[in-house]
Amino acid sequence: MSNAIVVRGLVKRFGDFEAVRGVDLCVPENAVYGFLGPNGAGKTTVMRLLLGLLRPDAGSVELFGHDIQKRRLDLMCRIGAFIESPALYDHL
């Protein structure tokens, strides 16, 4: 089985603040994966890095075997994501 997501050594800093430090992750295709942690743990930052909305300061992100920074537009056609709570859908 191939992997949908492969992350190696992911790092993201905002000034002197290190929001994400050395994240390694491997999620197989067709898997359901929960991403849990306390507020401020870096979950949203990692999701933004996975979607190419932020550039990592170090490390790499691959979706379906392709580097997100090199093939972002092609890859976005294959995924969907909500980051944060959508304000218009309180009942969901």
mmCIF file of C-alpha atoms in Angstrom:
data_model
loop_
_atom_site.group_PDB
_atom_site.id
_atom_site.type_symbol
_atom_site.label_atom_id
_atom_site.label_comp_id
_atom_site.label_asym_id
_atom_site.label_seq_id
_atom_site.Cartn_x
_atom_site.Cartn_y
_atom_site.Cartn_z
ATOM 1 C CA MET A 1 0.000 0.000 0.000
ATOM 2 C CA SER A 2 1.313 3.470 -0.807
ATOM 3 C CA ASN A 3 1.250 6.501 1.459
ATOM 4 C CA ALA A 4 -1.050 9.485 1.123
ATOM 5 C CA ILE A 5 1.071 11.668 3.419
ATOM 6 C CA VAL A 6 4.759 11.513 4.271
ATOM 7 C CA VAL A 7 6.290 14.228 6.447
ATOM 8 C CA ARG A 8 9.968 14.273 7.427
ATOM 9 C CA GLY A 9 11.586 16.617 9.945
ATOM 10 C CA LEU A 10 8.975 19.355 9.580
ATOM 11 C CA VAL A 11 9.866 22.662 11.261
ATOM 12 C CA LYS A 12 8.018 25.989 11.227
ATOM 13 C CA ARG A 13 9.070 29.127 13.077
ATOM 14 C CA PHE A 14 7.339 32.454 13.481
ATOM 15 C CA GLY A 15 10.165 34.770 14.448
ATOM 16 C CA ASP A 16 11.810 33.264 17.526
ATOM 17 C CA PHE A 17 8.803 31.022 18.257
ATOM 18 C CA GLU A 18 9.127 27.431 17.039
ATOM 19 C CA ALA A 19 5.531 26.348 16.370
ATOM 20 C CA VAL A 20 6.437 22.945 14.890
ATOM 21 C CA ARG A 21 9.631 21.043 15.654
ATOM 22 C CA GLY A 22 10.765 17.899 13.865
ATOM 23 C CA VAL A 23 7.419 16.344 12.929
ATOM 24 C CA ASP A 24 7.615 12.964 11.189
ATOM 25 C CA LEU A 25 4.392 11.432 9.933
ATOM 26 C CA CYS A 26 3.351 8.667 7.561
ATOM 27 C CA VAL A 27 -0.316 8.080 6.690
ATOM 28 C CA PRO A 28 -1.235 5.252 4.283
ATOM 29 C CA GLU A 29 -3.760 5.842 1.501
ATOM 30 C CA ASN A 30 -7.365 5.059 2.486
ATOM 31 C CA ALA A 31 -6.555 5.404 6.201
ATOM 32 C CA VAL A 32 -8.517 7.425 8.722
ATOM 33 C CA TYR A 33 -6.070 9.399 10.825
ATOM 34 C CA GLY A 34 -6.836 11.493 13.915
ATOM 35 C CA PHE A 35 -4.681 14.519 14.634
ATOM 36 C CA LEU A 36 -5.198 15.341 18.311
ATOM 37 C CA GLY A 37 -3.473 17.584 20.811
ATOM 38 C CA PRO A 38 -4.014 20.466 23.215
ATOM 39 C CA ASN A 39 -4.520 24.053 22.101
ATOM 40 C CA GLY A 40 -1.235 25.531 20.948
ATOM 41 C CA ALA A 41 0.321 22.158 20.106
ATOM 42 C CA GLY A 42 0.772 23.083 16.415
ATOM 43 C CA LYS A 43 -2.032 21.046 14.820
ATOM 44 C CA THR A 44 -3.353 23.900 12.672
ATOM 45 C CA THR A 45 0.170 24.915 11.659
ATOM 46 C CA VAL A 46 0.949 21.349 10.572
ATOM 47 C CA MET A 47 -2.298 21.204 8.565
ATOM 48 C CA ARG A 48 -1.427 24.486 6.839
ATOM 49 C CA LEU A 49 2.021 23.086 6.025
ATOM 50 C CA LEU A 50 0.442 19.885 4.654
ATOM 51 C CA LEU A 51 -1.785 21.952 2.368
ATOM 52 C CA GLY A 52 1.017 24.193 1.169
ATOM 53 C CA LEU A 53 -0.571 27.260 2.766
ATOM 54 C CA LEU A 54 2.649 27.788 4.722
ATOM 55 C CA ARG A 55 6.217 26.969 3.711
ATOM 56 C CA PRO A 56 8.257 24.924 6.159
ATOM 57 C CA ASP A 57 11.516 26.304 7.523
ATOM 58 C CA ALA A 58 12.919 22.764 7.378
ATOM 59 C CA GLY A 59 11.741 19.308 6.420
ATOM 60 C CA SER A 60 9.539 18.034 3.625
ATOM 61 C CA VAL A 61 5.891 17.242 2.895
ATOM 62 C CA GLU A 62 4.823 14.695 0.281
ATOM 63 C CA LEU A 63 1.243 14.019 -0.730
ATOM 64 C CA PHE A 64 0.660 10.918 -2.861
ATOM 65 C CA GLY A 65 4.407 10.686 -3.500
ATOM 66 C CA HIS A 66 4.857 14.287 -4.700
ATOM 67 C CA ASP A 67 6.475 17.285 -3.004
ATOM 68 C CA ILE A 68 3.717 19.712 -2.007
ATOM 69 C CA GLN A 69 5.876 22.750 -2.824
ATOM 70 C CA LYS A 70 6.541 21.573 -6.386
ATOM 71 C CA ARG A 71 3.091 20.161 -7.295
ATOM 72 C CA ARG A 72 0.665 22.042 -5.024
ATOM 73 C CA LEU A 73 -1.966 22.939 -7.634
ATOM 74 C CA ASP A 74 -2.104 19.406 -9.057
ATOM 75 C CA LEU A 75 -2.351 17.900 -5.571
ATOM 76 C CA MET A 76 -5.075 20.244 -4.337
ATOM 77 C CA CYS A 77 -7.463 18.654 -6.860
ATOM 78 C CA ARG A 78 -7.119 15.374 -4.933
ATOM 79 C CA ILE A 79 -7.778 16.559 -1.376
ATOM 80 C CA GLY A 80 -10.231 18.547 0.720
ATOM 81 C CA ALA A 81 -9.767 20.098 4.146
ATOM 82 C CA PHE A 82 -11.412 22.379 6.697
ATOM 83 C CA ILE A 83 -9.021 24.241 8.953
ATOM 84 C CA GLU A 84 -10.658 25.727 12.062
ATOM 85 C CA SER A 85 -14.430 25.781 12.467
ATOM 86 C CA PRO A 86 -16.455 27.140 9.538
ATOM 87 C CA ALA A 87 -18.441 30.070 10.963
ATOM 88 C CA LEU A 88 -21.469 29.529 8.712
ATOM 89 C CA TYR A 89 -22.112 25.938 9.789
ATOM 90 C CA ASP A 90 -22.561 25.964 13.572
ATOM 91 C CA HIS A 91 -24.920 22.966 13.387
ATOM 92 C CA LEU A 92 -22.264 20.673 11.858
#
